[in-house]
Amino acid sequence: MSKSQFQKPIEIKISTVVAVSAILATSDRLALDAAMAEMTGGSTDFFEDDLAVIDVGALPAGGADIDWGGLIALLKKYRLNPVAVRNAAPEMGGAIAAHGLSLETAAPQRSEAEAPKKVAPAPAPAPAAAPAAAASEAIPGGARVMIIDTPVRAGQRIYARGCDLVITAVVNNGAEIIADGSIHVYNTLNGRALAGASGNPDARIFAMGMAPELVSIAGVYRTFEDGFPAEYARTPAQIRLNGDRIDILSVNSATRA
């Protein structure tokens, strides 16, 4: 009997994905377009077709109606694929559903004894680390950490959901590493590194050798099209969020860029 006769027509399994949060402070498409153009610096692969959750919680109450079709088209122009809307008012539900987006409802708060404080919104589908290369281990205080002992290849994406991420091998150009907590790379960090993916502004990125293409803390991005600052390049350094600014500091001093 052939193998196909034993296969189910479809299987549904749990999969980990991460989505970019697009937090709107205005619904003015011209203003949004200008801001996106400045953010991406004209790069056509800045977002690389990432999934996106549109967060309307910061929009002024009673403001202008949202042109959902126009907004979706604008985000797609910059290679973001909207899949859901967060913090929407009840009256927005019909228009949101009509444009094929789902409503993301915040999960009820749980005590620290029950679960981690935050759960990640969803990274876009991509190859995961080989199971043998990663381990989630308990650390003091009840937190957890994902450990990767093998190089992270170009095109590979690793997501440490609800915990810190520790990598002991090189992170190559074109790779992307994401964690709800902090990121620690005990080697050279190239590629893209996104810490505090579920919105934790206290998360940090540490590396023995810094040479990233892009870094993010709690959704605040900084890119390095002209290269990483020379005084910190490929040296032990850390990256943290200071208000709405990404700071780069030496691990061994208080200086920053």
PDB file of C-alpha atoms in Angstrom:
ATOM      1  CA  MET A   1       0.000   0.000   0.000  1.00  0.00           C
ATOM      2  CA  SER A   2       1.408   3.400  -0.951  1.00  0.00           C
ATOM      3  CA  LYS A   3       2.510   5.914   1.669  1.00  0.00           C
ATOM      4  CA  SER A   4      -0.039   8.464   0.411  1.00  0.00           C
ATOM      5  CA  GLN A   5      -2.915   6.179   1.467  1.00  0.00           C
ATOM      6  CA  PHE A   6      -1.872   6.594   5.096  1.00  0.00           C
ATOM      7  CA  GLN A   7      -1.505  10.373   4.924  1.00  0.00           C
ATOM      8  CA  LYS A   8      -4.265  12.642   6.144  1.00  0.00           C
ATOM      9  CA  PRO A   9      -5.497  15.243   3.666  1.00  0.00           C
ATOM     10  CA  ILE A  10      -4.649  17.985   6.174  1.00  0.00           C
ATOM     11  CA  GLU A  11      -3.059  18.276   9.597  1.00  0.00           C
ATOM     12  CA  ILE A  12      -3.244  21.232  11.969  1.00  0.00           C
ATOM     13  CA  LYS A  13      -0.326  21.744  14.333  1.00  0.00           C
ATOM     14  CA  ILE A  14       0.792  24.540  16.637  1.00  0.00           C
ATOM     15  CA  SER A  15       3.325  26.814  14.908  1.00  0.00           C
ATOM     16  CA  THR A  16       5.293  29.758  16.288  1.00  0.00           C
ATOM     17  CA  VAL A  17       5.174  32.922  14.206  1.00  0.00           C
ATOM     18  CA  VAL A  18       6.063  36.536  14.962  1.00  0.00           C
ATOM     19  CA  ALA A  19       4.387  39.644  13.587  1.00  0.00           C
ATOM     20  CA  VAL A  20       5.564  43.223  13.407  1.00  0.00           C
ATOM     21  CA  SER A  21       3.376  45.638  15.376  1.00  0.00           C
ATOM     22  CA  ALA A  22       2.404  48.689  13.313  1.00  0.00           C
ATOM     23  CA  ILE A  23       1.371  51.191  16.002  1.00  0.00           C
ATOM     24  CA  LEU A  24      -0.577  54.079  14.452  1.00  0.00           C
ATOM     25  CA  ALA A  25      -0.482  57.584  15.908  1.00  0.00           C
ATOM     26  CA  THR A  26      -2.473  58.910  12.935  1.00  0.00           C
ATOM     27  CA  SER A  27      -4.710  57.527  10.212  1.00  0.00           C
ATOM     28  CA  ASP A  28      -3.453  60.091   7.667  1.00  0.00           C
ATOM     29  CA  ARG A  29      -2.064  57.950   4.845  1.00  0.00           C
ATOM     30  CA  LEU A  30       0.236  60.697   3.514  1.00  0.00           C
ATOM     31  CA  ALA A  31       1.833  61.102   6.943  1.00  0.00           C
ATOM     32  CA  LEU A  32       2.123  57.335   7.353  1.00  0.00           C
ATOM     33  CA  ASP A  33       3.648  56.938   3.898  1.00  0.00           C
ATOM     34  CA  ALA A  34       6.247  59.619   4.612  1.00  0.00           C
ATOM     35  CA  ALA A  35       7.110  58.039   7.964  1.00  0.00           C
ATOM     36  CA  MET A  36       7.473  54.572   6.436  1.00  0.00           C
ATOM     37  CA  ALA A  37       9.678  55.904   3.640  1.00  0.00           C
ATOM     38  CA  GLU A  38      11.949  57.562   6.207  1.00  0.00           C
ATOM     39  CA  MET A  39      12.013  54.449   8.408  1.00  0.00           C
ATOM     40  CA  THR A  40      12.977  52.078   5.601  1.00  0.00           C
ATOM     41  CA  GLY A  41      15.407  54.472   3.942  1.00  0.00           C
ATOM     42  CA  GLY A  42      14.218  53.348   0.540  1.00  0.00           C
ATOM     43  CA  SER A  43      15.234  49.742   1.204  1.00  0.00           C
ATOM     44  CA  THR A  44      12.981  47.315  -0.659  1.00  0.00           C
ATOM     45  CA  ASP A  45      13.731  44.410   1.696  1.00  0.00           C
ATOM     46  CA  PHE A  46      13.511  46.198   5.047  1.00  0.00           C
ATOM     47  CA  PHE A  47      10.553  44.090   6.241  1.00  0.00           C
ATOM     48  CA  GLU A  48      10.865  41.108   3.896  1.00  0.00           C
ATOM     49  CA  ASP A  49       7.115  40.327   3.757  1.00  0.00           C
ATOM     50  CA  ASP A  50       6.724  40.136   7.546  1.00  0.00           C
ATOM     51  CA  LEU A  51       3.273  39.645   9.011  1.00  0.00           C
ATOM     52  CA  ALA A  52       1.896  42.754  10.720  1.00  0.00           C
ATOM     53  CA  VAL A  53      -0.599  43.521  13.460  1.00  0.00           C
ATOM     54  CA  ILE A  54      -2.103  47.010  13.166  1.00  0.00           C
ATOM     55  CA  ASP A  55      -2.375  48.619  16.609  1.00  0.00           C
ATOM     56  CA  VAL A  56      -4.919  51.467  16.692  1.00  0.00           C
ATOM     57  CA  GLY A  57      -4.799  52.010  20.458  1.00  0.00           C
ATOM     58  CA  ALA A  58      -2.792  55.239  20.152  1.00  0.00           C
ATOM     59  CA  LEU A  59      -5.151  56.924  17.674  1.00  0.00           C
ATOM     60  CA  PRO A  60      -6.994  60.004  19.001  1.00  0.00           C
ATOM     61  CA  ALA A  61     -10.492  59.227  20.258  1.00  0.00           C
ATOM     62  CA  GLY A  62     -13.171  60.350  17.821  1.00  0.00           C
ATOM     63  CA  GLY A  63     -10.605  60.945  15.080  1.00  0.00           C
ATOM     64  CA  ALA A  64     -11.024  60.473  11.358  1.00  0.00           C
ATOM     65  CA  ASP A  65     -12.374  57.165  10.060  1.00  0.00           C
ATOM     66  CA  ILE A  66      -9.715  54.682   9.007  1.00  0.00           C
ATOM     67  CA  ASP A  67      -9.464  53.842   5.311  1.00  0.00           C
ATOM     68  CA  TRP A  68      -8.704  50.154   5.897  1.00  0.00           C
ATOM     69  CA  GLY A  69      -8.224  49.336   2.242  1.00  0.00           C
ATOM     70  CA  GLY A  70      -5.814  52.220   1.770  1.00  0.00           C
ATOM     71  CA  LEU A  71      -3.960  51.390   4.969  1.00  0.00           C
ATOM     72  CA  ILE A  72      -3.532  47.734   4.000  1.00  0.00           C
ATOM     73  CA  ALA A  73      -2.274  48.755   0.549  1.00  0.00           C
ATOM     74  CA  LEU A  74       0.197  51.186   2.132  1.00  0.00           C
ATOM     75  CA  LEU A  75       1.665  48.541   4.432  1.00  0.00           C
ATOM     76  CA  LYS A  76       1.903  46.052   1.576  1.00  0.00           C
ATOM     77  CA  LYS A  77       3.787  48.694  -0.405  1.00  0.00           C
ATOM     78  CA  TYR A  78       6.511  48.384   2.232  1.00  0.00           C
ATOM     79  CA  ARG A  79       6.303  44.555   2.255  1.00  0.00           C
ATOM     80  CA  LEU A  80       4.280  44.238   5.441  1.00  0.00           C
ATOM     81  CA  ASN A  81       1.340  41.825   5.340  1.00  0.00           C
ATOM     82  CA  PRO A  82      -1.437  42.903   7.760  1.00  0.00           C
ATOM     83  CA  VAL A  83      -3.237  39.982   9.384  1.00  0.00           C
ATOM     84  CA  ALA A  84      -4.939  41.450  12.457  1.00  0.00           C
ATOM     85  CA  VAL A  85      -5.919  44.629  14.303  1.00  0.00           C
ATOM     86  CA  ARG A  86      -5.213  45.269  17.968  1.00  0.00           C
ATOM     87  CA  ASN A  87      -7.067  47.631  20.363  1.00  0.00           C
ATOM     88  CA  ALA A  88      -9.928  48.233  17.912  1.00  0.00           C
ATOM     89  CA  ALA A  89     -13.153  49.834  19.124  1.00  0.00           C
ATOM     90  CA  PRO A  90     -16.210  47.550  18.843  1.00  0.00           C
ATOM     91  CA  GLU A  91     -17.709  49.644  16.049  1.00  0.00           C
ATOM     92  CA  MET A  92     -14.637  48.985  13.885  1.00  0.00           C
ATOM     93  CA  GLY A  93     -15.235  45.235  13.869  1.00  0.00           C
ATOM     94  CA  GLY A  94     -17.399  45.069  10.756  1.00  0.00           C
ATOM     95  CA  ALA A  95     -15.041  47.102   8.568  1.00  0.00           C
ATOM     96  CA  ILE A  96     -12.013  45.184   9.835  1.00  0.00           C
ATOM     97  CA  ALA A  97     -13.593  41.806   9.081  1.00  0.00           C
ATOM     98  CA  ALA A  98     -14.715  43.025   5.656  1.00  0.00           C
ATOM     99  CA  HIS A  99     -11.063  43.587   4.755  1.00  0.00           C
ATOM    100  CA  GLY A 100     -10.017  40.097   5.793  1.00  0.00           C
ATOM    101  CA  LEU A 101      -8.315  41.065   9.052  1.00  0.00           C
ATOM    102  CA  SER A 102      -8.888  39.408  12.401  1.00  0.00           C
ATOM    103  CA  LEU A 103      -9.389  41.139  15.731  1.00  0.00           C
ATOM    104  CA  GLU A 104      -6.665  40.552  18.269  1.00  0.00           C
ATOM    105  CA  THR A 105      -8.017  40.562  21.807  1.00  0.00           C
ATOM    106  CA  ALA A 106      -5.589  41.013  24.667  1.00  0.00           C
ATOM    107  CA  ALA A 107      -5.373  37.991  26.924  1.00  0.00           C
ATOM    108  CA  PRO A 108      -6.421  38.562  30.562  1.00  0.00           C
ATOM    109  CA  GLN A 109      -3.578  39.443  32.899  1.00  0.00           C
ATOM    110  CA  ARG A 110      -2.277  36.540  34.944  1.00  0.00           C
ATOM    111  CA  SER A 111      -0.222  36.617  38.091  1.00  0.00           C
ATOM    112  CA  GLU A 112       3.529  36.061  37.941  1.00  0.00           C
ATOM    113  CA  ALA A 113       3.008  32.717  39.659  1.00  0.00           C
ATOM    114  CA  GLU A 114       0.765  31.549  36.818  1.00  0.00           C
ATOM    115  CA  ALA A 115       2.675  32.620  33.739  1.00  0.00           C
ATOM    116  CA  PRO A 116       5.149  35.058  32.182  1.00  0.00           C
ATOM    117  CA  LYS A 117       3.982  38.662  32.116  1.00  0.00           C
ATOM    118  CA  LYS A 118       3.652  38.893  28.346  1.00  0.00           C
ATOM    119  CA  VAL A 119       2.994  36.604  25.444  1.00  0.00           C
ATOM    120  CA  ALA A 120       4.471  37.402  22.060  1.00  0.00           C
ATOM    121  CA  PRO A 121       2.343  38.618  19.208  1.00  0.00           C
ATOM    122  CA  ALA A 122       3.231  36.527  16.352  1.00  0.00           C
ATOM    123  CA  PRO A 123       7.536  36.384  13.769  1.00  0.00           C
ATOM    124  CA  ALA A 124       6.674  35.534  10.110  1.00  0.00           C
ATOM    125  CA  PRO A 125       6.988  31.858   9.186  1.00  0.00           C
ATOM    126  CA  ALA A 126      10.571  30.807   8.586  1.00  0.00           C
ATOM    127  CA  PRO A 127      12.884  27.871   9.193  1.00  0.00           C
ATOM    128  CA  ALA A 128      13.253  27.074  12.875  1.00  0.00           C
ATOM    129  CA  ALA A 129      16.401  25.995  14.639  1.00  0.00           C
ATOM    130  CA  ALA A 130      16.979  22.250  14.607  1.00  0.00           C
ATOM    131  CA  PRO A 131      15.475  20.720  17.773  1.00  0.00           C
ATOM    132  CA  ALA A 132      18.842  19.293  18.784  1.00  0.00           C
ATOM    133  CA  ALA A 133      20.405  22.748  18.666  1.00  0.00           C
ATOM    134  CA  ALA A 134      18.072  24.439  21.137  1.00  0.00           C
ATOM    135  CA  ALA A 135      17.234  23.818  24.755  1.00  0.00           C
ATOM    136  CA  SER A 136      14.891  25.695  27.072  1.00  0.00           C
ATOM    137  CA  GLU A 137      16.322  25.629  30.556  1.00  0.00           C
ATOM    138  CA  ALA A 138      15.109  26.965  33.862  1.00  0.00           C
ATOM    139  CA  ILE A 139      17.069  29.823  35.415  1.00  0.00           C
ATOM    140  CA  PRO A 140      16.749  31.430  38.872  1.00  0.00           C
ATOM    141  CA  GLY A 141      13.532  33.368  39.448  1.00  0.00           C
ATOM    142  CA  GLY A 142      11.366  31.037  37.377  1.00  0.00           C
ATOM    143  CA  ALA A 143      12.315  32.596  34.038  1.00  0.00           C
ATOM    144  CA  ARG A 144      13.449  30.454  31.106  1.00  0.00           C
ATOM    145  CA  VAL A 145      16.065  30.725  28.407  1.00  0.00           C
ATOM    146  CA  MET A 146      16.432  29.195  24.945  1.00  0.00           C
ATOM    147  CA  ILE A 147      20.003  28.133  24.135  1.00  0.00           C
ATOM    148  CA  ILE A 148      21.301  27.715  20.582  1.00  0.00           C
ATOM    149  CA  ASP A 149      24.716  26.070  20.180  1.00  0.00           C
ATOM    150  CA  THR A 150      24.948  26.018  16.377  1.00  0.00           C
ATOM    151  CA  PRO A 151      25.512  28.853  13.859  1.00  0.00           C
ATOM    152  CA  VAL A 152      22.371  30.686  12.725  1.00  0.00           C
ATOM    153  CA  ARG A 153      22.394  30.597   8.935  1.00  0.00           C
ATOM    154  CA  ALA A 154      21.335  33.224   6.407  1.00  0.00           C
ATOM    155  CA  GLY A 155      17.582  32.991   5.880  1.00  0.00           C
ATOM    156  CA  GLN A 156      17.027  31.278   9.232  1.00  0.00           C
ATOM    157  CA  ARG A 157      14.804  32.826  11.907  1.00  0.00           C
ATOM    158  CA  ILE A 158      14.820  31.810  15.560  1.00  0.00           C
ATOM    159  CA  TYR A 159      12.201  33.008  18.050  1.00  0.00           C
ATOM    160  CA  ALA A 160      12.535  32.589  21.831  1.00  0.00           C
ATOM    161  CA  ARG A 161       8.927  32.903  22.913  1.00  0.00           C
ATOM    162  CA  GLY A 162       8.410  34.172  26.451  1.00  0.00           C
ATOM    163  CA  CYS A 163      12.092  33.946  27.386  1.00  0.00           C
ATOM    164  CA  ASP A 164      15.661  35.122  26.811  1.00  0.00           C
ATOM    165  CA  LEU A 165      17.708  33.828  23.888  1.00  0.00           C
ATOM    166  CA  VAL A 166      21.338  32.705  24.315  1.00  0.00           C
ATOM    167  CA  ILE A 167      23.418  31.864  21.233  1.00  0.00           C
ATOM    168  CA  THR A 168      26.964  30.541  21.586  1.00  0.00           C
ATOM    169  CA  ALA A 169      27.753  30.444  17.846  1.00  0.00           C
ATOM    170  CA  VAL A 170      27.922  33.064  15.100  1.00  0.00           C
ATOM    171  CA  VAL A 171      24.743  34.718  13.789  1.00  0.00           C
ATOM    172  CA  ASN A 172      25.322  35.147  10.053  1.00  0.00           C
ATOM    173  CA  ASN A 173      24.279  37.960   7.736  1.00  0.00           C
ATOM    174  CA  GLY A 174      20.709  37.422   6.540  1.00  0.00           C
ATOM    175  CA  ALA A 175      19.695  35.587   9.720  1.00  0.00           C
ATOM    176  CA  GLU A 176      17.098  36.903  12.162  1.00  0.00           C
ATOM    177  CA  ILE A 177      16.947  36.221  15.901  1.00  0.00           C
ATOM    178  CA  ILE A 178      13.980  37.275  18.036  1.00  0.00           C
ATOM    179  CA  ALA A 179      13.223  37.025  21.750  1.00  0.00           C
ATOM    180  CA  ASP A 180      10.507  38.244  24.075  1.00  0.00           C
ATOM    181  CA  GLY A 181      13.294  38.784  26.599  1.00  0.00           C
ATOM    182  CA  SER A 182      16.931  39.776  26.093  1.00  0.00           C
ATOM    183  CA  ILE A 183      19.343  38.377  23.505  1.00  0.00           C
ATOM    184  CA  HIS A 184      22.856  37.207  24.407  1.00  0.00           C
ATOM    185  CA  VAL A 185      25.271  36.232  21.620  1.00  0.00           C
ATOM    186  CA  TYR A 186      28.595  34.831  22.822  1.00  0.00           C
ATOM    187  CA  ASN A 187      30.072  35.222  19.361  1.00  0.00           C
ATOM    188  CA  THR A 188      29.657  37.647  16.441  1.00  0.00           C
ATOM    189  CA  LEU A 189      26.183  39.059  15.830  1.00  0.00           C
ATOM    190  CA  ASN A 190      25.459  39.821  12.187  1.00  0.00           C
ATOM    191  CA  GLY A 191      21.968  39.854  10.644  1.00  0.00           C
ATOM    192  CA  ARG A 192      18.912  41.155  12.496  1.00  0.00           C
ATOM    193  CA  ALA A 193      18.275  40.997  16.249  1.00  0.00           C
ATOM    194  CA  LEU A 194      14.899  41.883  17.825  1.00  0.00           C
ATOM    195  CA  ALA A 195      14.632  41.775  21.627  1.00  0.00           C
ATOM    196  CA  GLY A 196      11.575  42.536  23.762  1.00  0.00           C
ATOM    197  CA  ALA A 197       9.377  41.329  20.891  1.00  0.00           C
ATOM    198  CA  SER A 198       6.265  41.219  23.089  1.00  0.00           C
ATOM    199  CA  GLY A 199       6.788  44.863  24.095  1.00  0.00           C
ATOM    200  CA  ASN A 200       9.321  44.649  26.949  1.00  0.00           C
ATOM    201  CA  PRO A 201      11.296  47.951  26.862  1.00  0.00           C
ATOM    202  CA  ASP A 202      13.792  46.673  29.442  1.00  0.00           C
ATOM    203  CA  ALA A 203      15.107  43.919  27.177  1.00  0.00           C
ATOM    204  CA  ARG A 204      18.645  44.275  25.836  1.00  0.00           C
ATOM    205  CA  ILE A 205      20.893  42.805  23.162  1.00  0.00           C
ATOM    206  CA  PHE A 206      24.407  41.696  24.118  1.00  0.00           C
ATOM    207  CA  ALA A 207      27.107  40.352  21.819  1.00  0.00           C
ATOM    208  CA  MET A 208      30.821  39.627  22.002  1.00  0.00           C
ATOM    209  CA  GLY A 209      31.156  41.031  18.493  1.00  0.00           C
ATOM    210  CA  MET A 210      28.585  43.515  17.188  1.00  0.00           C
ATOM    211  CA  ALA A 211      27.981  43.838  13.448  1.00  0.00           C
ATOM    212  CA  PRO A 212      24.172  43.710  12.995  1.00  0.00           C
ATOM    213  CA  GLU A 213      22.189  44.928  10.008  1.00  0.00           C
ATOM    214  CA  LEU A 214      19.207  45.902  12.170  1.00  0.00           C
ATOM    215  CA  VAL A 215      18.340  45.850  15.870  1.00  0.00           C
ATOM    216  CA  SER A 216      15.050  46.389  17.663  1.00  0.00           C
ATOM    217  CA  ILE A 217      13.980  46.717  21.288  1.00  0.00           C
ATOM    218  CA  ALA A 218      10.216  46.532  21.955  1.00  0.00           C
ATOM    219  CA  GLY A 219       9.476  47.476  18.347  1.00  0.00           C
ATOM    220  CA  VAL A 220      11.828  50.490  18.146  1.00  0.00           C
ATOM    221  CA  TYR A 221      14.204  49.904  15.228  1.00  0.00           C
ATOM    222  CA  ARG A 222      17.656  51.097  14.277  1.00  0.00           C
ATOM    223  CA  THR A 223      19.382  50.106  11.048  1.00  0.00           C
ATOM    224  CA  PHE A 224      23.041  50.304  10.059  1.00  0.00           C
ATOM    225  CA  GLU A 225      23.132  50.778   6.298  1.00  0.00           C
ATOM    226  CA  ASP A 226      26.443  52.660   6.643  1.00  0.00           C
ATOM    227  CA  GLY A 227      27.904  50.074   8.976  1.00  0.00           C
ATOM    228  CA  PHE A 228      27.877  49.621  12.732  1.00  0.00           C
ATOM    229  CA  PRO A 229      29.575  52.477  14.660  1.00  0.00           C
ATOM    230  CA  ALA A 230      33.313  51.854  14.329  1.00  0.00           C
ATOM    231  CA  GLU A 231      34.103  52.288  18.018  1.00  0.00           C
ATOM    232  CA  TYR A 232      31.768  49.382  18.884  1.00  0.00           C
ATOM    233  CA  ALA A 233      32.012  47.215  15.769  1.00  0.00           C
ATOM    234  CA  ARG A 234      32.973  43.609  16.492  1.00  0.00           C
ATOM    235  CA  THR A 235      33.661  44.347  20.144  1.00  0.00           C
ATOM    236  CA  PRO A 236      31.696  43.336  23.273  1.00  0.00           C
ATOM    237  CA  ALA A 237      28.734  45.717  23.317  1.00  0.00           C
ATOM    238  CA  GLN A 238      25.125  46.004  24.364  1.00  0.00           C
ATOM    239  CA  ILE A 239      22.057  47.658  22.890  1.00  0.00           C
ATOM    240  CA  ARG A 240      19.237  49.071  24.981  1.00  0.00           C
ATOM    241  CA  LEU A 241      16.161  51.269  24.632  1.00  0.00           C
ATOM    242  CA  ASN A 242      16.354  54.789  26.076  1.00  0.00           C
ATOM    243  CA  GLY A 243      12.917  56.378  25.689  1.00  0.00           C
ATOM    244  CA  ASP A 244      12.308  56.155  21.943  1.00  0.00           C
ATOM    245  CA  ARG A 245      16.017  55.938  21.088  1.00  0.00           C
ATOM    246  CA  ILE A 246      18.235  52.900  20.602  1.00  0.00           C
ATOM    247  CA  ASP A 247      21.541  53.293  22.473  1.00  0.00           C
ATOM    248  CA  ILE A 248      24.729  51.324  21.869  1.00  0.00           C
ATOM    249  CA  LEU A 249      27.069  50.917  24.828  1.00  0.00           C
ATOM    250  CA  SER A 250      30.286  49.093  25.510  1.00  0.00           C
ATOM    251  CA  VAL A 251      29.779  46.185  27.892  1.00  0.00           C
ATOM    252  CA  ASN A 252      32.731  47.479  29.912  1.00  0.00           C
ATOM    253  CA  SER A 253      31.903  51.200  30.103  1.00  0.00           C
ATOM    254  CA  ALA A 254      29.070  53.729  30.228  1.00  0.00           C
ATOM    255  CA  THR A 255      29.879  55.312  26.854  1.00  0.00           C
ATOM    256  CA  ARG A 256      27.215  55.149  24.182  1.00  0.00           C
ATOM    257  CA  ALA A 257      26.487  55.906  20.533  1.00  0.00           C
TER     258      ALA A 257
END
